[in-house]
Coordinates of C-alpha atoms and ligand atoms in Angstrom, one line a residue:
M228 CA -80.8 221.6 42.6
P229 CA -83.0 224.1 40.8
D230 CA -81.3 226.8 38.7
A231 CA -80.9 230.0 40.5
A232 CA -78.7 231.5 37.9
P233 CA -80.4 233.9 35.6
P234 CA -80.1 233.0 31.9
A235 CA -79.2 235.3 29.1
K236 CA -79.3 239.0 29.6
P237 CA -82.7 240.6 29.3
G238 CA -83.4 241.9 25.8
T239 CA -81.1 239.3 24.1
D240 CA -83.2 236.2 24.1
F241 CA -84.1 234.1 21.0
I242 CA -87.6 235.5 20.8
R243 CA -86.3 239.1 20.7
D244 CA -83.7 238.1 18.1
L245 CA -86.4 236.5 15.9
I246 CA -88.7 239.6 16.2
R247 CA -85.8 241.9 15.3
A248 CA -85.1 239.8 12.2
D249 CA -88.8 239.8 11.3
R250 CA -89.0 243.5 11.6
A251 CA -85.8 243.9 9.5
S252 CA -87.2 241.7 6.8
G253 CA -90.6 243.4 6.9
K254 CA -92.4 240.1 7.8
H255 CA -96.0 240.8 9.1
G256 CA -95.6 244.3 7.7
G257 CA -93.0 245.0 10.4
R258 CA -95.6 244.8 13.0
V259 CA -95.5 243.1 16.4
H260 CA -98.8 242.0 17.9
T261 CA -98.8 239.5 20.7
R262 CA -101.5 238.2 23.0
F263 CA -101.8 236.7 26.4
P264 CA -104.4 233.9 26.1
P265 CA -105.5 232.5 29.4
E266 CA -108.3 230.0 29.7
P267 CA -110.7 231.3 32.4
N268 CA -110.7 228.0 34.4
G269 CA -108.7 229.2 37.4
Y270 CA -106.7 232.1 38.8
L271 CA -103.4 233.2 37.3
H272 CA -100.2 232.0 38.8
I273 CA -96.6 233.1 38.8
G274 CA -96.0 231.1 35.6
H275 CA -98.6 233.1 33.8
A276 CA -96.8 236.2 35.1
K277 CA -93.8 235.1 33.1
S278 CA -96.0 234.9 29.9
I279 CA -97.7 238.2 30.6
H280 CA -94.4 240.0 31.2
L281 CA -93.1 238.5 28.0
N282 CA -96.1 239.2 25.7
F283 CA -96.9 242.7 27.0
G284 CA -93.2 243.4 27.4
L285 CA -92.5 242.6 23.7
A286 CA -95.4 244.8 22.6
R287 CA -94.0 247.6 24.7
E288 CA -90.5 247.2 23.5
F289 CA -91.2 246.9 19.8
D290 CA -93.9 249.5 19.7
G291 CA -96.6 246.9 19.1
L292 CA -99.8 245.7 20.7
C293 CA -100.7 242.9 23.1
N294 CA -104.3 241.6 23.4
L295 CA -105.8 239.9 26.3
R296 CA -107.7 237.0 25.0
F297 CA -109.8 234.5 26.9
D298 CA -109.5 231.1 25.4
D299 CA -112.9 230.1 26.5
T300 CA -113.7 227.0 24.4
N301 CA -114.3 224.6 27.2
P302 CA -117.6 225.7 28.9
A303 CA -117.5 223.0 31.6
A304 CA -114.5 224.5 33.5
E305 CA -114.9 228.2 32.8
D306 CA -116.5 230.9 34.8
V307 CA -116.9 234.7 34.9
E308 CA -115.3 234.7 38.4
Y309 CA -112.1 233.7 36.7
V310 CA -112.5 236.2 33.9
D311 CA -112.8 239.0 36.5
A312 CA -109.9 237.7 38.6
I313 CA -107.6 237.4 35.6
Q314 CA -108.3 240.9 34.4
A315 CA -107.6 242.3 37.9
D316 CA -104.4 240.4 38.1
V317 CA -103.0 241.5 34.8
R318 CA -103.8 245.1 35.6
W319 CA -102.3 244.7 39.0
L320 CA -99.1 243.4 37.5
G321 CA -98.9 246.7 35.6
F322 CA -100.1 245.7 32.1
D323 CA -102.8 247.2 30.0
W324 CA -104.7 245.7 27.0
Q325 CA -106.5 249.0 26.4
D326 CA -109.6 248.2 24.5
R327 CA -108.4 244.8 23.3
C328 CA -109.9 242.3 25.5
Y329 CA -111.3 239.4 23.4
Y330 CA -112.8 236.1 23.8
A331 CA -112.4 233.0 21.6
S332 CA -116.2 232.6 22.1
D333 CA -116.6 235.9 20.2
Y334 CA -115.4 233.9 17.2
F335 CA -117.7 230.9 17.5
E336 CA -119.7 231.8 14.5
R337 CA -116.6 232.4 12.4
L338 CA -114.9 229.3 13.7
Y339 CA -118.0 227.3 12.7
G340 CA -118.0 228.9 9.2
Y341 CA -114.3 228.0 8.7
A342 CA -115.1 224.5 9.8
E343 CA -117.7 224.3 7.0
H344 CA -115.1 225.6 4.6
L345 CA -112.7 222.8 5.6
I346 CA -115.5 220.2 5.1
E347 CA -116.5 221.6 1.7
H348 CA -112.8 221.4 0.6
G349 CA -112.4 217.8 1.8
H350 CA -110.2 218.7 4.7
A351 CA -112.6 217.6 7.5
Y352 CA -115.2 214.9 8.1
V353 CA -117.7 213.9 10.7
D354 CA -116.7 210.8 12.5
D355 CA -119.0 208.6 14.6
L356 CA -116.3 206.7 16.4
T357 CA -116.4 207.1 20.2
T358 CA -113.5 208.8 22.0
E359 CA -112.0 205.5 23.0
E360 CA -112.3 204.2 19.5
I361 CA -110.6 207.3 18.1
G362 CA -107.8 206.7 20.6
K363 CA -107.4 203.1 19.5
Y364 CA -107.5 204.0 15.8
R365 CA -104.9 206.7 16.3
G366 CA -102.0 204.2 16.7
T367 CA -98.9 204.8 18.8
L368 CA -95.6 206.5 18.3
T369 CA -94.2 203.3 16.7
E370 CA -97.4 202.3 14.9
P371 CA -99.3 204.3 12.3
G372 CA -102.9 205.0 12.9
R373 CA -105.8 203.4 11.0
P374 CA -108.4 205.4 9.1
S375 CA -111.8 205.6 10.6
P376 CA -114.6 203.8 8.6
H377 CA -116.2 207.3 8.2
R378 CA -113.1 209.0 6.9
D379 CA -114.3 208.8 3.3
R380 CA -117.7 210.4 3.8
T381 CA -118.2 212.9 1.1
P382 CA -118.1 216.6 1.9
A383 CA -121.9 216.8 1.3
Q384 CA -122.5 214.0 3.8
S385 CA -120.2 215.5 6.4
L386 CA -121.7 218.9 6.0
E387 CA -125.2 217.7 6.5
L388 CA -124.1 215.8 9.7
F389 CA -122.1 218.8 11.0
R390 CA -125.1 221.0 10.6
A391 CA -127.2 218.4 12.4
M392 CA -124.5 218.4 15.2
R393 CA -124.9 222.1 15.5
A394 CA -128.7 221.9 15.4
G395 CA -128.7 219.6 18.5
K396 CA -129.8 216.4 16.6
F397 CA -127.3 214.2 18.3
P398 CA -126.5 213.4 22.0
D399 CA -123.2 214.5 23.5
G400 CA -120.3 212.4 22.3
A401 CA -122.3 210.8 19.4
C402 CA -119.9 212.2 16.8
V403 CA -117.1 214.7 16.3
L404 CA -115.7 216.8 13.4
R405 CA -112.1 215.8 12.6
A406 CA -109.5 217.3 10.3
K407 CA -108.5 215.0 7.5
I408 CA -104.7 215.1 7.5
D409 CA -102.6 212.0 7.7
M410 CA -103.3 208.9 9.9
A411 CA -99.7 207.7 9.4
S412 CA -98.0 211.0 10.3
P413 CA -95.1 210.5 12.7
N414 CA -96.6 213.5 14.6
M415 CA -99.6 212.2 16.4
N416 CA -101.2 215.6 16.4
L417 CA -101.6 215.3 12.7
R418 CA -103.5 212.0 12.8
D419 CA -106.9 213.6 12.1
P420 CA -107.3 215.7 15.2
V421 CA -110.7 216.5 16.5
L422 CA -112.0 220.0 15.6
Y423 CA -115.4 220.0 17.2
R424 CA -117.2 218.0 19.8
I425 CA -120.8 217.9 21.0
K426 CA -121.2 219.1 24.6
R427 CA -124.3 220.4 26.2
A428 CA -122.9 222.8 28.8
S429 CA -123.8 226.4 29.4
H430 CA -121.1 228.8 28.3
H431 CA -120.3 231.8 30.6
R432 CA -120.8 234.1 27.6
T433 CA -122.8 232.3 24.9
G434 CA -125.1 230.6 27.3
D435 CA -127.0 227.7 25.6
A436 CA -126.6 229.1 22.0
W437 CA -124.2 226.3 21.1
C438 CA -124.1 222.6 21.8
I439 CA -120.9 222.0 19.8
Y440 CA -117.6 223.6 20.9
P441 CA -114.3 223.9 19.0
M442 CA -111.2 222.3 20.3
Y443 CA -108.4 224.5 21.6
D444 CA -105.9 223.5 18.9
Y445 CA -108.3 224.6 16.2
A446 CA -109.7 227.7 17.9
H447 CA -106.3 229.0 18.8
P448 CA -104.7 229.6 15.4
V449 CA -107.9 231.0 14.0
S450 CA -108.4 233.4 16.9
D451 CA -104.8 234.5 16.6
A452 CA -105.3 235.1 12.8
I453 CA -108.6 236.9 13.3
E454 CA -106.9 239.3 15.7
G455 CA -103.9 239.9 13.4
I456 CA -101.5 238.4 15.9
T457 CA -98.0 238.3 14.5
H458 CA -96.1 236.3 17.1
S459 CA -98.1 233.7 19.0
I460 CA -96.0 232.7 21.9
C461 CA -96.7 229.6 23.9
T462 CA -95.0 227.1 26.1
L463 CA -92.8 224.2 24.9
E464 CA -95.5 221.5 25.2
F465 CA -97.1 223.0 22.1
E466 CA -94.1 222.6 19.9
D467 CA -95.5 219.3 18.5
H468 CA -98.8 221.1 17.9
R469 CA -97.2 223.8 15.7
P470 CA -97.6 221.7 12.5
F471 CA -101.3 221.6 13.1
Y472 CA -101.4 225.3 13.9
D473 CA -99.8 225.9 10.5
W474 CA -102.0 223.4 8.8
V475 CA -105.2 225.1 10.0
L476 CA -104.1 228.5 8.7
D477 CA -102.8 227.0 5.4
H478 CA -106.2 225.5 4.7
L479 CA -108.4 228.5 5.5
P480 CA -108.9 231.4 3.1
D481 CA -108.0 235.0 3.6
L482 CA -106.4 234.8 7.0
P483 CA -103.0 236.1 7.9
H484 CA -100.5 233.5 9.3
P485 CA -99.1 234.3 12.7
Q486 CA -95.9 232.5 13.8
Q487 CA -96.1 230.2 16.7
I488 CA -93.0 230.5 18.9
E489 CA -92.4 228.2 21.9
F490 CA -90.5 229.0 25.1
A491 CA -89.8 227.1 28.3
R492 CA -92.5 227.4 30.9
L493 CA -91.6 228.6 34.4
N494 CA -91.2 225.8 36.9
L495 CA -90.6 226.9 40.4
S496 CA -89.2 224.6 43.1
H497 CA -91.4 223.7 46.1
T498 CA -94.5 224.8 44.2
L499 CA -97.4 223.4 42.2
M500 CA -98.4 225.5 39.3
S501 CA -101.0 223.7 37.3
K502 CA -104.4 225.3 37.6
R503 CA -106.0 221.9 37.9
K504 CA -103.8 221.1 41.0
L505 CA -104.3 224.6 42.5
L506 CA -108.1 224.1 42.1
E507 CA -107.8 220.8 44.0
L508 CA -106.0 222.5 46.8
V509 CA -108.8 225.1 47.0
E510 CA -111.6 222.5 46.6
Q511 CA -110.1 220.2 49.2
K512 CA -109.7 223.2 51.6
I513 CA -106.0 222.5 52.0
V514 CA -105.8 226.3 51.5
S515 CA -108.3 229.0 52.2
G516 CA -109.0 230.0 48.6
W517 CA -107.3 231.0 45.4
D518 CA -105.9 234.0 47.2
D519 CA -104.4 232.0 50.0
P520 CA -101.0 233.7 50.7
R521 CA -99.2 230.4 50.5
L522 CA -100.3 229.8 46.9
P523 CA -98.2 230.9 43.9
T524 CA -101.3 232.6 42.4
I525 CA -101.0 236.3 41.6
A526 CA -103.9 236.9 44.0
G527 CA -102.1 234.9 46.7
L528 CA -98.8 236.6 46.2
R529 CA -100.5 240.0 46.2
R530 CA -102.3 239.2 49.4
R531 CA -99.1 237.9 50.9
G532 CA -97.3 241.2 50.3
Y533 CA -95.6 240.6 47.0
T534 CA -95.4 243.8 44.8
P535 CA -95.9 243.9 41.0
E536 CA -92.4 245.4 40.9
A537 CA -90.9 242.3 42.6
I538 CA -92.7 240.0 40.2
R539 CA -91.7 241.9 37.2
A540 CA -88.1 242.0 38.4
F541 CA -88.3 238.2 38.8
A542 CA -89.6 237.7 35.3
E543 CA -86.9 240.0 34.0
T544 CA -84.2 238.1 35.9
I545 CA -85.3 234.6 34.8
G546 CA -85.6 235.7 31.1
V547 CA -86.8 233.4 28.4
A548 CA -85.1 230.3 27.1
K549 CA -85.9 227.3 24.9
R550 CA -84.8 224.7 27.6
D551 CA -86.9 223.6 30.5
S552 CA -85.5 224.2 33.9
T553 CA -86.7 224.7 37.4
I554 CA -86.1 228.0 39.1
S555 CA -85.5 228.1 42.8
S556 CA -88.3 229.7 44.7
A557 CA -85.5 231.4 46.7
L558 CA -84.9 233.6 43.6
L559 CA -88.5 234.9 43.8
E560 CA -88.1 235.7 47.4
Y561 CA -84.8 237.4 46.7
C562 CA -86.5 239.7 44.2
L563 CA -89.1 240.5 46.8
R564 CA -86.6 241.3 49.5
E565 CA -84.6 243.6 47.1
D566 CA -87.8 245.5 46.3
L567 CA -89.1 245.7 49.8
N568 CA -85.8 246.7 51.3
R569 CA -85.9 249.8 49.2
R570 CA -89.5 250.7 49.9
A571 CA -90.9 249.1 53.0
R572 CA -91.7 251.4 56.0
R573 CA -89.9 250.2 59.1
V574 CA -92.1 249.7 62.1
M575 CA -91.9 247.9 65.4
A576 CA -94.2 244.9 66.1
V577 CA -93.8 242.5 69.0
L578 CA -95.1 239.1 67.9
R579 CA -94.7 237.1 71.1
P580 CA -95.0 239.8 73.8
L581 CA -93.4 239.9 77.2
K582 CA -94.1 242.8 79.6
V583 CA -91.2 245.1 80.7
V584 CA -91.7 247.5 83.5
I585 CA -89.1 250.3 83.9
E586 CA -89.1 250.9 87.7
N587 CA -87.4 254.3 87.6
Y588 CA -89.5 255.7 84.8
P589 CA -92.3 258.0 86.1
E590 CA -95.8 256.6 85.9
G591 CA -98.0 258.5 83.5
R592 CA -95.1 260.0 81.6
V593 CA -94.9 259.6 77.8
E594 CA -92.0 260.6 75.6
W595 CA -92.2 260.7 71.8
F596 CA -89.1 259.5 70.0
D597 CA -88.2 260.2 66.4
A598 CA -88.0 257.0 64.4
E599 CA -86.8 256.9 60.8
N600 CA -89.3 255.2 58.5
N601 CA -86.7 253.8 56.1
P602 CA -82.9 254.1 56.4
E603 CA -82.7 253.2 52.7
D604 CA -84.8 256.2 51.8
P605 CA -84.2 259.5 53.6
A606 CA -87.2 260.9 51.8
A607 CA -89.4 258.5 53.8
G608 CA -89.0 260.8 56.8
T609 CA -89.6 260.0 60.5
R610 CA -92.5 259.2 62.8
K611 CA -93.1 259.8 66.5
L612 CA -92.9 256.7 68.6
P613 CA -94.4 256.8 72.1
F614 CA -92.4 255.5 75.1
S615 CA -93.7 254.9 78.6
R616 CA -93.0 253.0 81.8
E617 CA -94.6 249.7 80.6
L618 CA -93.5 248.2 77.3
W619 CA -93.7 245.0 75.4
I620 CA -90.6 243.2 74.1
E621 CA -90.2 240.0 72.2
R622 CA -90.3 237.0 74.6
D623 CA -87.3 235.6 72.8
D624 CA -85.3 238.8 73.6
F625 CA -85.2 237.8 77.2
R626 CA -83.6 234.8 78.9
E627 CA -83.5 234.2 82.6
D628 CA -80.5 231.8 82.1
P629 CA -78.8 233.1 79.0
P630 CA -76.8 230.6 77.1
K631 CA -73.3 231.6 75.9
K632 CA -73.3 234.2 73.1
Y633 CA -76.9 235.3 74.0
F634 CA -76.5 239.1 73.9
R635 CA -80.1 240.2 74.7
L636 CA -81.8 241.0 77.9
S637 CA -81.2 238.9 81.0
P638 CA -80.9 239.6 84.7
G639 CA -78.1 242.2 85.3
R640 CA -77.6 242.7 81.6
E641 CA -77.9 246.1 79.9
I642 CA -79.3 246.4 76.3
R643 CA -80.6 249.2 74.0
L644 CA -84.2 249.7 73.2
K645 CA -84.2 250.8 69.6
F646 CA -84.5 254.6 69.3
A647 CA -85.1 255.0 73.0
Y648 CA -82.9 254.2 76.1
Y649 CA -80.5 251.7 77.5
I650 CA -82.3 249.5 80.1
T651 CA -80.8 247.0 82.6
C652 CA -82.8 244.0 83.9
T653 CA -83.2 244.1 87.7
G654 CA -85.4 241.1 88.2
V655 CA -88.4 239.1 87.0
I656 CA -91.9 238.3 88.2
K657 CA -93.1 234.7 87.6
D658 CA -96.4 233.0 87.5
P659 CA -96.4 231.1 90.9
K660 CA -98.0 228.0 89.3
S661 CA -96.1 227.6 86.0
G662 CA -92.9 229.4 87.0
E663 CA -93.1 231.2 83.7
V664 CA -91.7 234.7 83.6
T665 CA -94.6 237.1 83.2
E666 CA -92.9 240.4 83.7
V667 CA -89.3 241.7 83.5
R668 CA -88.3 244.5 85.8
C669 CA -85.7 247.0 84.5
T670 CA -84.2 250.4 85.2
Y671 CA -83.3 252.8 82.4
D672 CA -80.4 255.3 82.1
P673 CA -81.8 258.7 81.4
A674 CA -78.5 259.7 79.9
S675 CA -78.9 257.3 77.1
R676 CA -81.8 259.1 75.5
G677 CA -82.2 258.3 71.8
G678 CA -80.3 255.0 72.3
T679 CA -76.8 256.3 72.7
T680 CA -74.7 257.2 75.7
T681 CA -72.2 260.0 76.1
D682 CA -69.7 257.8 78.0
G683 CA -69.3 255.6 75.0
R684 CA -70.6 252.5 76.9
K685 CA -71.5 249.7 74.5
V686 CA -74.2 247.2 74.7
L687 CA -74.3 244.0 72.7
G688 CA -78.0 243.8 72.0
T689 CA -80.7 246.1 70.6
S690 CA -84.4 245.1 71.0
H691 CA -87.5 246.4 69.4
W692 CA -90.4 247.2 71.7
V693 CA -93.8 249.0 71.8
S694 CA -95.3 251.1 74.6
A695 CA -97.9 248.9 76.3
A696 CA -100.4 251.8 76.8
H697 CA -100.1 252.8 73.1
S698 CA -99.8 249.5 71.4
L699 CA -102.5 247.9 69.3
D700 CA -103.4 244.3 69.3
A701 CA -102.8 242.4 66.1
E702 CA -102.9 239.0 64.5
V703 CA -99.8 238.0 62.6
R704 CA -99.7 235.2 60.1
L705 CA -96.3 233.6 59.5
Y706 CA -96.1 231.7 56.3
D707 CA -93.7 229.0 55.3
R708 CA -93.4 226.9 52.2
L709 CA -96.6 225.1 51.4
F710 CA -94.5 222.1 50.2
L711 CA -91.3 220.9 51.7
D712 CA -90.5 218.9 48.6
E713 CA -88.6 220.5 45.9
D714 CA -90.9 218.8 43.4
P715 CA -94.2 218.3 45.1
A716 CA -95.9 217.2 41.9
A717 CA -93.6 214.1 41.8
R718 CA -94.4 213.3 45.4
L719 CA -98.1 213.7 44.8
E720 CA -98.0 210.9 42.2
S721 CA -98.0 208.5 45.2
G722 CA -99.4 210.6 48.0
T723 CA -102.3 212.8 48.9
Y724 CA -102.1 216.6 49.3
A725 CA -102.5 216.1 53.1
E726 CA -99.4 214.0 53.1
V727 CA -97.4 216.4 51.0
V728 CA -98.2 219.8 52.4
N729 CA -96.0 221.3 55.1
P730 CA -98.1 221.1 58.3
A731 CA -96.4 224.2 59.6
S732 CA -96.9 226.3 56.5
L733 CA -99.1 228.7 58.5
E734 CA -98.6 229.9 62.0
A735 CA -101.2 232.4 63.2
L736 CA -100.1 234.4 66.2
T737 CA -102.7 236.4 68.1
G738 CA -102.2 238.9 70.9
C739 CA -99.3 240.5 69.0
K740 CA -98.5 244.1 69.9
V741 CA -97.8 246.7 67.2
E742 CA -97.0 250.4 67.3
P743 CA -100.0 252.7 66.9
A744 CA -99.0 254.0 63.5
L745 CA -100.1 250.7 62.0
A746 CA -103.7 251.5 62.6
E747 CA -103.6 253.3 59.3
A748 CA -101.6 250.6 57.3
T749 CA -103.2 249.6 54.0
P750 CA -102.7 246.3 52.3
E751 CA -100.8 248.0 49.5
E752 CA -98.2 249.4 51.9
P753 CA -95.1 247.2 52.3
L754 CA -93.9 247.1 55.9
Q755 CA -90.8 245.8 57.6
F756 CA -91.3 244.7 61.1
L757 CA -87.9 245.4 62.5
R758 CA -85.8 242.2 62.9
Q759 CA -88.9 240.1 61.9
G760 CA -89.3 240.3 58.2
Y761 CA -91.5 242.0 55.6
F762 CA -95.3 242.2 56.2
C763 CA -98.4 243.7 54.8
R764 CA -101.9 244.1 56.2
D765 CA -104.2 241.3 55.1
R766 CA -106.6 242.6 52.6
V767 CA -109.3 240.1 53.4
H768 CA -109.3 239.8 57.2
G769 CA -107.4 242.9 58.2
T770 CA -110.2 245.4 57.5
G771 CA -111.7 248.1 59.7
D772 CA -110.3 248.0 63.2
R773 CA -109.0 244.5 62.9
L774 CA -105.3 244.4 62.4
V775 CA -104.1 241.2 60.6
F776 CA -100.7 241.1 59.0
N777 CA -99.1 238.6 56.7
R778 CA -95.5 237.9 56.6
A779 CA -94.4 238.3 52.9
V780 CA -90.9 237.1 53.4
T781 CA -88.3 236.8 56.1
L782 CA -85.4 239.2 56.2
R783 CA -82.9 236.7 55.1
D784 CA -83.1 233.4 53.4
T785 CA -83.2 231.0 56.3
W786 CA -84.1 228.1 54.1
A787 CA -80.9 228.5 52.1
K788 CA -79.0 228.3 55.3
I789 CA -80.9 225.3 56.5
E790 CA -80.4 223.5 53.2
K791 CA -76.7 224.3 53.1
S792 CA -76.1 223.0 56.6
G793 CA -77.9 219.8 55.6
G794 CA -80.4 220.2 58.3
G795 CA -83.8 218.6 58.0
A796 CA -87.0 220.5 57.6
P797 CA -87.6 222.9 60.4
G798 CA -91.0 223.7 61.9
G799 CA -92.7 226.8 60.7
G800 CA -91.4 229.0 63.6
T801 CA -90.1 232.5 63.0
P802 CA -86.7 232.4 61.6
R803 CA -84.4 234.5 63.8
P804 CA -82.4 236.9 61.7
Ligands
ATP949 P1 -101.9 225.6 33.8 O1 -101.0 224.4 33.6 O2 -101.7 226.4 35.0 O3 -103.4 225.2 33.7 P2 -102.2 226.6 31.1 O4 -101.2 226.7 30.1 O5 -103.3 225.5 31.0 O6 -101.6 226.5 32.6 P3 -103.6 228.9 30.2 O7 -104.6 229.7 30.9 O8 -103.9 228.1 29.0 O9 -103.0 227.9 31.3 O10 -102.3 229.8 29.9 C1 -102.3 231.1 29.4 C2 -100.9 231.4 28.9 O11 -100.0 231.3 30.0 C3 -100.5 230.4 27.9 O12 -99.9 231.1 26.8 C4 -99.4 229.5 28.6 O13 -98.5 229.1 27.7 C5 -98.9 230.5 29.6 N1 -98.4 229.8 30.8 C6 -99.1 228.9 31.5 N2 -98.3 228.4 32.5 C7 -97.1 228.9 32.3 C8 -95.8 228.8 33.0 N3 -95.6 227.9 34.0 N4 -94.8 229.5 32.5 C9 -94.9 230.3 31.5 N5 -96.1 230.5 30.8 C10 -97.1 229.8 31.2
MG950 MG1 -104.5 225.5 29.2

């Protein structure tokens, strides 16, 4: 089972301890300067939010700075669309790089100059082996590597070749620049790693100015040092790369030496997080785009109805640790419910409508009831809710033949309409062909105005409703987990996306009826549809007069219940709170 338990208390993790010690000893001049270094090859996801929260959070806490830096050294996969989306997402999460947005590509000239420096000092050489040959020569974990036949080229020879590489004299892949370190090192990353490769691809910023591009492992420490980063925080996979990070900076002149620190990446159950896989989901049209509300991307979560506060609270709760673990996606949902419960405006929406006619209520009469906007927040005030003779209620709130313990409307049964009146069902009208109930006939008790009676009579059920004449039509999208497997990546090793995704991850309901106040709802405003869950207006399709709402999260964790009871995977139907 994934870890749901939050690790160490916020503010007391190993990174903060280390920074406090560095500040106490005056290392890096007592400064704290971090960076968040995304590669613009996809949209940010919830894992990146952990890193953003950590890097910008540390800067804030320790009176330091945090840069946004695009690690754009691989022109083939990168795009300005991603740059723009990443900036928007970081801002939306509530973080600010001020005037410090940088690009590794801004340093291409300096990176090139430093590479010449390494060559001149005998620390790098041009190698003509192919990628496959380099792989073969590199050896294995148990076998040392073999030196390339070109390893002993003189600095002058390598320099001339490197300049020719830059000048476009060789085809792609003809040769590379490699660091000259140790072909027998137990750390494979030190067996003469590649620093530069030839690649004719237009770069989103430098265009066709370059046909050679630096490798990430070389560009990263140099970029950090150029920007005066003090603590370069990355995920655990880079632990084995740290000796090379340090090697680069130890062999270049006049550059400060940031410290690389690794922490455990966020893994979330029932989710895929690698940008490569997310891109595949988008390209194969398994989802509607990077902002599909079922994706763990920031854009998707935002569109779904997640708030920056909920995501930050989640990042705070999970903390940072040095040990890899998988966090239950239920924890993310829990953080969202906690936030939305405090802030969401309560409204009434009928998702699967059934007509109710109140026979003893005068035709043409309209009453306006006061409805509180949020019982958790008295300052949220009240709104006027119209009531009339014809209403919509939830189809599920009526049964002609009620099973035991069914406490809602059925023939002869009295229930409360929230904020309004007690009503009693007197009969039904059915479709003569299908036998389906198309209308429920009721009477109301005028003495129960506001939803209470003076004689203390109790009812077991309370239903939400909307006045038919005043209601607005809406589309409501109910989302469920995109993957039923706790670890979809593992399942994908032997299956296709189509086999692994939850076929019921999206249920789009049309003809829903919502109260008139929702005409003004904005995508930013969190809503609670009473008894149904938390929703927000869809920012893409719910524009103008068109009302489209996304379910952000159910009111309670129905999945936890289902998993506990050992039940199989349910369909995507609306969980009944
Ligand atoms: P992906 O696997 O999604 O492609 P990445 O590490 O290649 O991720 P980058 O754009 O290089 O993506 O990441 C930018 C920063 O975000 C890096 O510092 C990286 O360590 C951090 N990061 C990426 N994924 C996670 C995660 N799951 N948890 C925490 N930090 C992450
Ligand atoms: Mg990456």
